[in-house]
Amino acid sequence: MASSSLSSSSLSTLRKSLAIANSTPNSNSHSVSFPNFQQKTLPQTLTTNRKHLTHSSTNSTAVPAVSPPRSLKSRLKNGETLYGIFLLTFSPTLAEIAGLAGYDFAVVDMEHGHGGISDALPCLHALAAANTAAVLRIPESSAAWAKKALDLGPQGIMFPMIESPKSARKAVSYCRFPPNGVRGSAHTIVRASDYGIDEGYLSNFEEEVLVMCQVESEEGVKKIDEIAGVEGVDCVQMGPLDLSASMGYLWDPGHKKVKEALRGAEKAVLKGKAAYLSGFVMPHDPATELRRRGYHMVSGAADVGLFRSAAVEDVRRFRASLVDDDDDAGKESVVVAEEKYWSE
């Protein structure tokens, strides 16, 4: 009994010491608190997605309880409009910056970007560190690509060039294990299941993974209502550039006929109410317009495009400053010459 009393007394003393160290001079609180730096240093959109630590005041040893970030699916069901970016450089640094900047999601693009699965993984690590949802766009709609992408554990997968309900059903089947699909199974060891640590993966993965089918051709637009209605298709991603090319307007994506086809496709998806609508911002079609027309996921930029624009503007400013300096130097030389003339 003496030993037990001594241990309790020592623990009580330790608790009081910790509380004093973490409280203000006039505070009488005996709970351990941790400063929250995120509210001061990170965008509000990011801090709402960050994991928060909660501390129990009833147990003698407080164990942090980590709340996982909400999935893209749950946020869409909640009626949110999500804003994202496409990543084509496969730079983990840029992926991390994108996450910290506050984007709701980032699409690691293996269709038009140079990288593959091994290049995408470091980007997923960086996005996970920034608590930002990752979507993988695969280069073609095939079981092999879908399997490798899904095993990495993204929150979403995007299938390009879906032109019929048949190809949409195939895409969904690539995301499901037998007997409901044809996805190869290595769930006991892959990253998607936390390398087998997540024992509930098989029960939850279909509810977590956002299946996105990209409709980007005239043929696909004609059947978009059927594509959007396929069970398991969560989101229809519009592809305005490829659509304009398929209609013969490669150099004019803002052509009236392209706009008409796009608007008709959007209305068909929204009318069906089976799938969410996702799309790209264009120079003639800003994010505010996409949101107004009912888009639920809006991608505003690509890392390559952002860097290109910033780099071109930086060089332009510098060269403009050289011209301004030359003009100023010319004016100064004229003034000096005039002063010398009159002084003589």
mmCIF file of N, CA and C in Angstrom, residues 82-148:
data_model
loop_
_atom_site.group_PDB
_atom_site.id
_atom_site.type_symbol
_atom_site.label_atom_id
_atom_site.label_comp_id
_atom_site.label_asym_id
_atom_site.label_seq_id
_atom_site.Cartn_x
_atom_site.Cartn_y
_atom_site.Cartn_z
ATOM 1 N N LEU A 82 -14.942 21.757 -54.571
ATOM 2 C CA LEU A 82 -13.528 21.543 -54.277
ATOM 3 C C LEU A 82 -12.649 22.131 -55.378
ATOM 4 N N TYR A 83 -11.536 22.715 -54.968
ATOM 5 C CA TYR A 83 -10.626 23.382 -55.901
ATOM 6 C C TYR A 83 -9.284 22.660 -55.919
ATOM 7 N N GLY A 84 -8.807 22.329 -57.129
ATOM 8 C CA GLY A 84 -7.588 21.528 -57.216
ATOM 9 C C GLY A 84 -6.589 22.027 -58.233
ATOM 10 N N ILE A 85 -5.497 21.285 -58.343
ATOM 11 C CA ILE A 85 -4.404 21.604 -59.244
ATOM 12 C C ILE A 85 -3.910 20.313 -59.886
ATOM 13 N N PHE A 86 -3.402 20.410 -61.122
ATOM 14 C CA PHE A 86 -2.785 19.270 -61.787
ATOM 15 C C PHE A 86 -1.268 19.378 -61.642
ATOM 16 N N LEU A 87 -0.640 18.244 -61.370
ATOM 17 C CA LEU A 87 0.812 18.194 -61.195
ATOM 18 C C LEU A 87 1.413 17.334 -62.305
ATOM 19 N N LEU A 88 2.211 17.973 -63.164
ATOM 20 C CA LEU A 88 2.840 17.261 -64.280
ATOM 21 C C LEU A 88 4.349 17.141 -64.138
ATOM 22 N N THR A 89 4.932 17.857 -63.199
ATOM 23 C CA THR A 89 6.403 17.847 -63.057
ATOM 24 C C THR A 89 6.890 16.666 -62.241
ATOM 25 N N PHE A 90 5.987 16.056 -61.464
ATOM 26 C CA PHE A 90 6.346 14.952 -60.554
ATOM 27 C C PHE A 90 7.394 15.408 -59.530
ATOM 28 N N SER A 91 7.328 16.662 -59.157
ATOM 29 C CA SER A 91 8.207 17.216 -58.132
ATOM 30 C C SER A 91 7.536 17.112 -56.769
ATOM 31 N N PRO A 92 8.090 16.353 -55.830
ATOM 32 C CA PRO A 92 7.507 16.277 -54.489
ATOM 33 C C PRO A 92 7.487 17.640 -53.808
ATOM 34 N N THR A 93 8.473 18.474 -54.116
ATOM 35 C CA THR A 93 8.517 19.809 -53.520
ATOM 36 C C THR A 93 7.316 20.638 -53.964
ATOM 37 N N LEU A 94 7.041 20.643 -55.277
ATOM 38 C CA LEU A 94 5.891 21.388 -55.775
ATOM 39 C C LEU A 94 4.580 20.776 -55.283
ATOM 40 N N ALA A 95 4.552 19.458 -55.155
ATOM 41 C CA ALA A 95 3.352 18.801 -54.624
ATOM 42 C C ALA A 95 3.104 19.244 -53.183
ATOM 43 N N GLU A 96 4.158 19.314 -52.412
ATOM 44 C CA GLU A 96 4.026 19.731 -51.013
ATOM 45 C C GLU A 96 3.584 21.190 -50.921
ATOM 46 N N ILE A 97 4.174 22.052 -51.759
ATOM 47 C CA ILE A 97 3.777 23.458 -51.774
ATOM 48 C C ILE A 97 2.298 23.585 -52.133
ATOM 49 N N ALA A 98 1.861 22.801 -53.123
ATOM 50 C CA ALA A 98 0.450 22.838 -53.525
ATOM 51 C C ALA A 98 -0.457 22.469 -52.351
ATOM 52 N N GLY A 99 -0.056 21.449 -51.617
ATOM 53 C CA GLY A 99 -0.846 21.047 -50.463
ATOM 54 C C GLY A 99 -0.869 22.110 -49.382
ATOM 55 N N LEU A 100 0.287 22.669 -49.086
ATOM 56 C CA LEU A 100 0.368 23.699 -48.052
ATOM 57 C C LEU A 100 -0.337 24.984 -48.465
ATOM 58 N N ALA A 101 -0.426 25.226 -49.773
ATOM 59 C CA ALA A 101 -1.105 26.431 -50.260
ATOM 60 C C ALA A 101 -2.601 26.372 -49.998
ATOM 61 N N GLY A 102 -3.144 25.173 -49.844
ATOM 62 C CA GLY A 102 -4.554 25.052 -49.499
ATOM 63 C C GLY A 102 -5.441 24.430 -50.548
ATOM 64 N N TYR A 103 -4.866 23.884 -51.633
ATOM 65 C CA TYR A 103 -5.701 23.181 -52.615
ATOM 66 C C TYR A 103 -6.412 22.013 -51.935
ATOM 67 N N ASP A 104 -7.648 21.776 -52.338
ATOM 68 C CA ASP A 104 -8.411 20.663 -51.759
ATOM 69 C C ASP A 104 -7.923 19.313 -52.268
ATOM 70 N N PHE A 105 -7.431 19.293 -53.505
ATOM 71 C CA PHE A 105 -6.917 18.051 -54.070
ATOM 72 C C PHE A 105 -5.870 18.381 -55.120
ATOM 73 N N ALA A 106 -5.051 17.394 -55.435
ATOM 74 C CA ALA A 106 -4.044 17.532 -56.489
ATOM 75 C C ALA A 106 -4.087 16.284 -57.354
ATOM 76 N N VAL A 107 -4.122 16.495 -58.662
ATOM 77 C CA VAL A 107 -4.131 15.382 -59.612
ATOM 78 C C VAL A 107 -2.715 15.160 -60.107
ATOM 79 N N VAL A 108 -2.133 14.025 -59.754
ATOM 80 C CA VAL A 108 -0.814 13.659 -60.274
ATOM 81 C C VAL A 108 -1.057 13.025 -61.639
ATOM 82 N N ASP A 109 -0.606 13.714 -62.683
ATOM 83 C CA ASP A 109 -1.011 13.398 -64.043
ATOM 84 C C ASP A 109 -0.008 12.501 -64.762
ATOM 85 N N MET A 110 -0.324 11.221 -64.850
ATOM 86 C CA MET A 110 0.543 10.270 -65.553
ATOM 87 C C MET A 110 0.152 10.137 -67.021
ATOM 88 N N GLU A 111 -0.882 10.863 -67.440
ATOM 89 C CA GLU A 111 -1.268 10.830 -68.851
ATOM 90 C C GLU A 111 -0.414 11.810 -69.664
ATOM 91 N N HIS A 112 -0.342 13.051 -69.217
ATOM 92 C CA HIS A 112 0.418 14.055 -69.948
ATOM 93 C C HIS A 112 1.726 14.425 -69.257
ATOM 94 N N GLY A 113 1.882 14.051 -68.004
ATOM 95 C CA GLY A 113 3.161 14.229 -67.331
ATOM 96 C C GLY A 113 4.122 13.134 -67.746
ATOM 97 N N HIS A 114 5.424 13.361 -67.496
ATOM 98 C CA HIS A 114 6.436 12.423 -67.984
ATOM 99 C C HIS A 114 6.574 11.185 -67.112
ATOM 100 N N GLY A 115 6.034 11.216 -65.908
ATOM 101 C CA GLY A 115 6.331 10.164 -64.941
ATOM 102 C C GLY A 115 5.341 9.025 -64.923
ATOM 103 N N GLY A 116 5.742 7.978 -64.218
ATOM 104 C CA GLY A 116 4.911 6.794 -64.030
ATOM 105 C C GLY A 116 4.661 6.545 -62.559
ATOM 106 N N ILE A 117 4.387 5.307 -62.229
ATOM 107 C CA ILE A 117 4.031 4.935 -60.861
ATOM 108 C C ILE A 117 5.134 5.275 -59.866
ATOM 109 N N SER A 118 6.376 4.919 -60.178
ATOM 110 C CA SER A 118 7.472 5.165 -59.231
ATOM 111 C C SER A 118 7.723 6.649 -59.039
ATOM 112 N N ASP A 119 7.401 7.462 -60.062
ATOM 113 C CA ASP A 119 7.562 8.908 -59.935
ATOM 114 C C ASP A 119 6.409 9.522 -59.151
ATOM 115 N N ALA A 120 5.247 8.904 -59.236
ATOM 116 C CA ALA A 120 4.068 9.437 -58.554
ATOM 117 C C ALA A 120 4.137 9.234 -57.048
ATOM 118 N N LEU A 121 4.764 8.150 -56.608
ATOM 119 C CA LEU A 121 4.770 7.815 -55.187
ATOM 120 C C LEU A 121 5.341 8.923 -54.306
ATOM 121 N N PRO A 122 6.507 9.516 -54.627
ATOM 122 C CA PRO A 122 7.010 10.608 -53.773
ATOM 123 C C PRO A 122 6.055 11.793 -53.709
ATOM 124 N N CYS A 123 5.310 12.032 -54.779
ATOM 125 C CA CYS A 123 4.322 13.113 -54.770
ATOM 126 C C CYS A 123 3.183 12.788 -53.805
ATOM 127 N N LEU A 124 2.764 11.525 -53.782
ATOM 128 C CA LEU A 124 1.727 11.113 -52.845
ATOM 129 C C LEU A 124 2.203 11.248 -51.401
ATOM 130 N N HIS A 125 3.492 10.918 -51.179
ATOM 131 C CA HIS A 125 4.059 11.099 -49.837
ATOM 132 C C HIS A 125 3.993 12.566 -49.430
ATOM 133 N N ALA A 126 4.372 13.465 -50.349
ATOM 134 C CA ALA A 126 4.383 14.897 -50.055
ATOM 135 C C ALA A 126 2.977 15.422 -49.804
ATOM 136 N N LEU A 127 2.011 14.987 -50.604
ATOM 137 C CA LEU A 127 0.635 15.428 -50.431
ATOM 138 C C LEU A 127 0.055 14.902 -49.124
ATOM 139 N N ALA A 128 0.407 13.679 -48.770
ATOM 140 C CA ALA A 128 -0.066 13.118 -47.502
ATOM 141 C C ALA A 128 0.482 13.914 -46.327
ATOM 142 N N ALA A 129 1.740 14.338 -46.433
ATOM 143 C CA ALA A 129 2.345 15.133 -45.364
ATOM 144 C C ALA A 129 1.637 16.475 -45.204
ATOM 145 N N ALA A 130 1.114 16.998 -46.308
ATOM 146 C CA ALA A 130 0.382 18.268 -46.282
ATOM 147 C C ALA A 130 -1.120 18.065 -46.116
ATOM 148 N N ASN A 131 -1.526 16.825 -45.858
ATOM 149 C CA ASN A 131 -2.941 16.485 -45.626
ATOM 150 C C ASN A 131 -3.837 16.881 -46.793
ATOM 151 N N THR A 132 -3.363 16.628 -47.999
ATOM 152 C CA THR A 132 -4.097 16.996 -49.205
ATOM 153 C C THR A 132 -4.423 15.749 -50.013
ATOM 154 N N ALA A 133 -5.657 15.654 -50.457
ATOM 155 C CA ALA A 133 -6.106 14.479 -51.201
ATOM 156 C C ALA A 133 -5.408 14.388 -52.551
ATOM 157 N N ALA A 134 -4.980 13.179 -52.901
ATOM 158 C CA ALA A 134 -4.311 12.936 -54.181
ATOM 159 C C ALA A 134 -5.218 12.139 -55.098
ATOM 160 N N VAL A 135 -5.247 12.567 -56.365
ATOM 161 C CA VAL A 135 -5.936 11.824 -57.418
ATOM 162 C C VAL A 135 -4.891 11.437 -58.451
ATOM 163 N N LEU A 136 -4.923 10.198 -58.910
ATOM 164 C CA LEU A 136 -3.993 9.768 -59.950
ATOM 165 C C LEU A 136 -4.720 9.669 -61.283
ATOM 166 N N ARG A 137 -4.208 10.400 -62.280
ATOM 167 C CA ARG A 137 -4.746 10.226 -63.638
ATOM 168 C C ARG A 137 -3.822 9.270 -64.383
ATOM 169 N N ILE A 138 -4.386 8.143 -64.806
ATOM 170 C CA ILE A 138 -3.581 7.126 -65.479
ATOM 171 C C ILE A 138 -3.542 7.400 -66.982
ATOM 172 N N PRO A 139 -2.524 6.906 -67.684
ATOM 173 C CA PRO A 139 -2.363 7.227 -69.101
ATOM 174 C C PRO A 139 -3.350 6.543 -70.029
ATOM 175 N N GLU A 140 -3.919 5.445 -69.584
ATOM 176 C CA GLU A 140 -4.928 4.757 -70.396
ATOM 177 C C GLU A 140 -5.846 3.976 -69.468
ATOM 178 N N SER A 141 -7.039 3.706 -69.953
ATOM 179 C CA SER A 141 -7.999 2.961 -69.147
ATOM 180 C C SER A 141 -7.751 1.463 -69.311
ATOM 181 N N SER A 142 -6.973 0.923 -68.398
ATOM 182 C CA SER A 142 -6.657 -0.507 -68.447
ATOM 183 C C SER A 142 -6.584 -1.046 -67.030
ATOM 184 N N ALA A 143 -6.793 -2.359 -66.921
ATOM 185 C CA ALA A 143 -6.755 -3.000 -65.609
ATOM 186 C C ALA A 143 -5.366 -2.904 -64.988
ATOM 187 N N ALA A 144 -4.334 -3.027 -65.811
ATOM 188 C CA ALA A 144 -2.959 -3.008 -65.299
ATOM 189 C C ALA A 144 -2.607 -1.653 -64.691
ATOM 190 N N TRP A 145 -2.914 -0.565 -65.421
ATOM 191 C CA TRP A 145 -2.618 0.772 -64.904
ATOM 192 C C TRP A 145 -3.457 1.087 -63.671
ATOM 193 N N ALA A 146 -4.727 0.708 -63.695
ATOM 194 C CA ALA A 146 -5.600 0.987 -62.561
ATOM 195 C C ALA A 146 -5.119 0.249 -61.313
ATOM 196 N N LYS A 147 -4.703 -0.994 -61.487
ATOM 197 C CA LYS A 147 -4.228 -1.785 -60.350
ATOM 198 C C LYS A 147 -3.024 -1.132 -59.689
ATOM 199 N N LYS A 148 -2.042 -0.738 -60.496
ATOM 200 C CA LYS A 148 -0.829 -0.140 -59.940
ATOM 201 C C LYS A 148 -1.128 1.205 -59.277
#
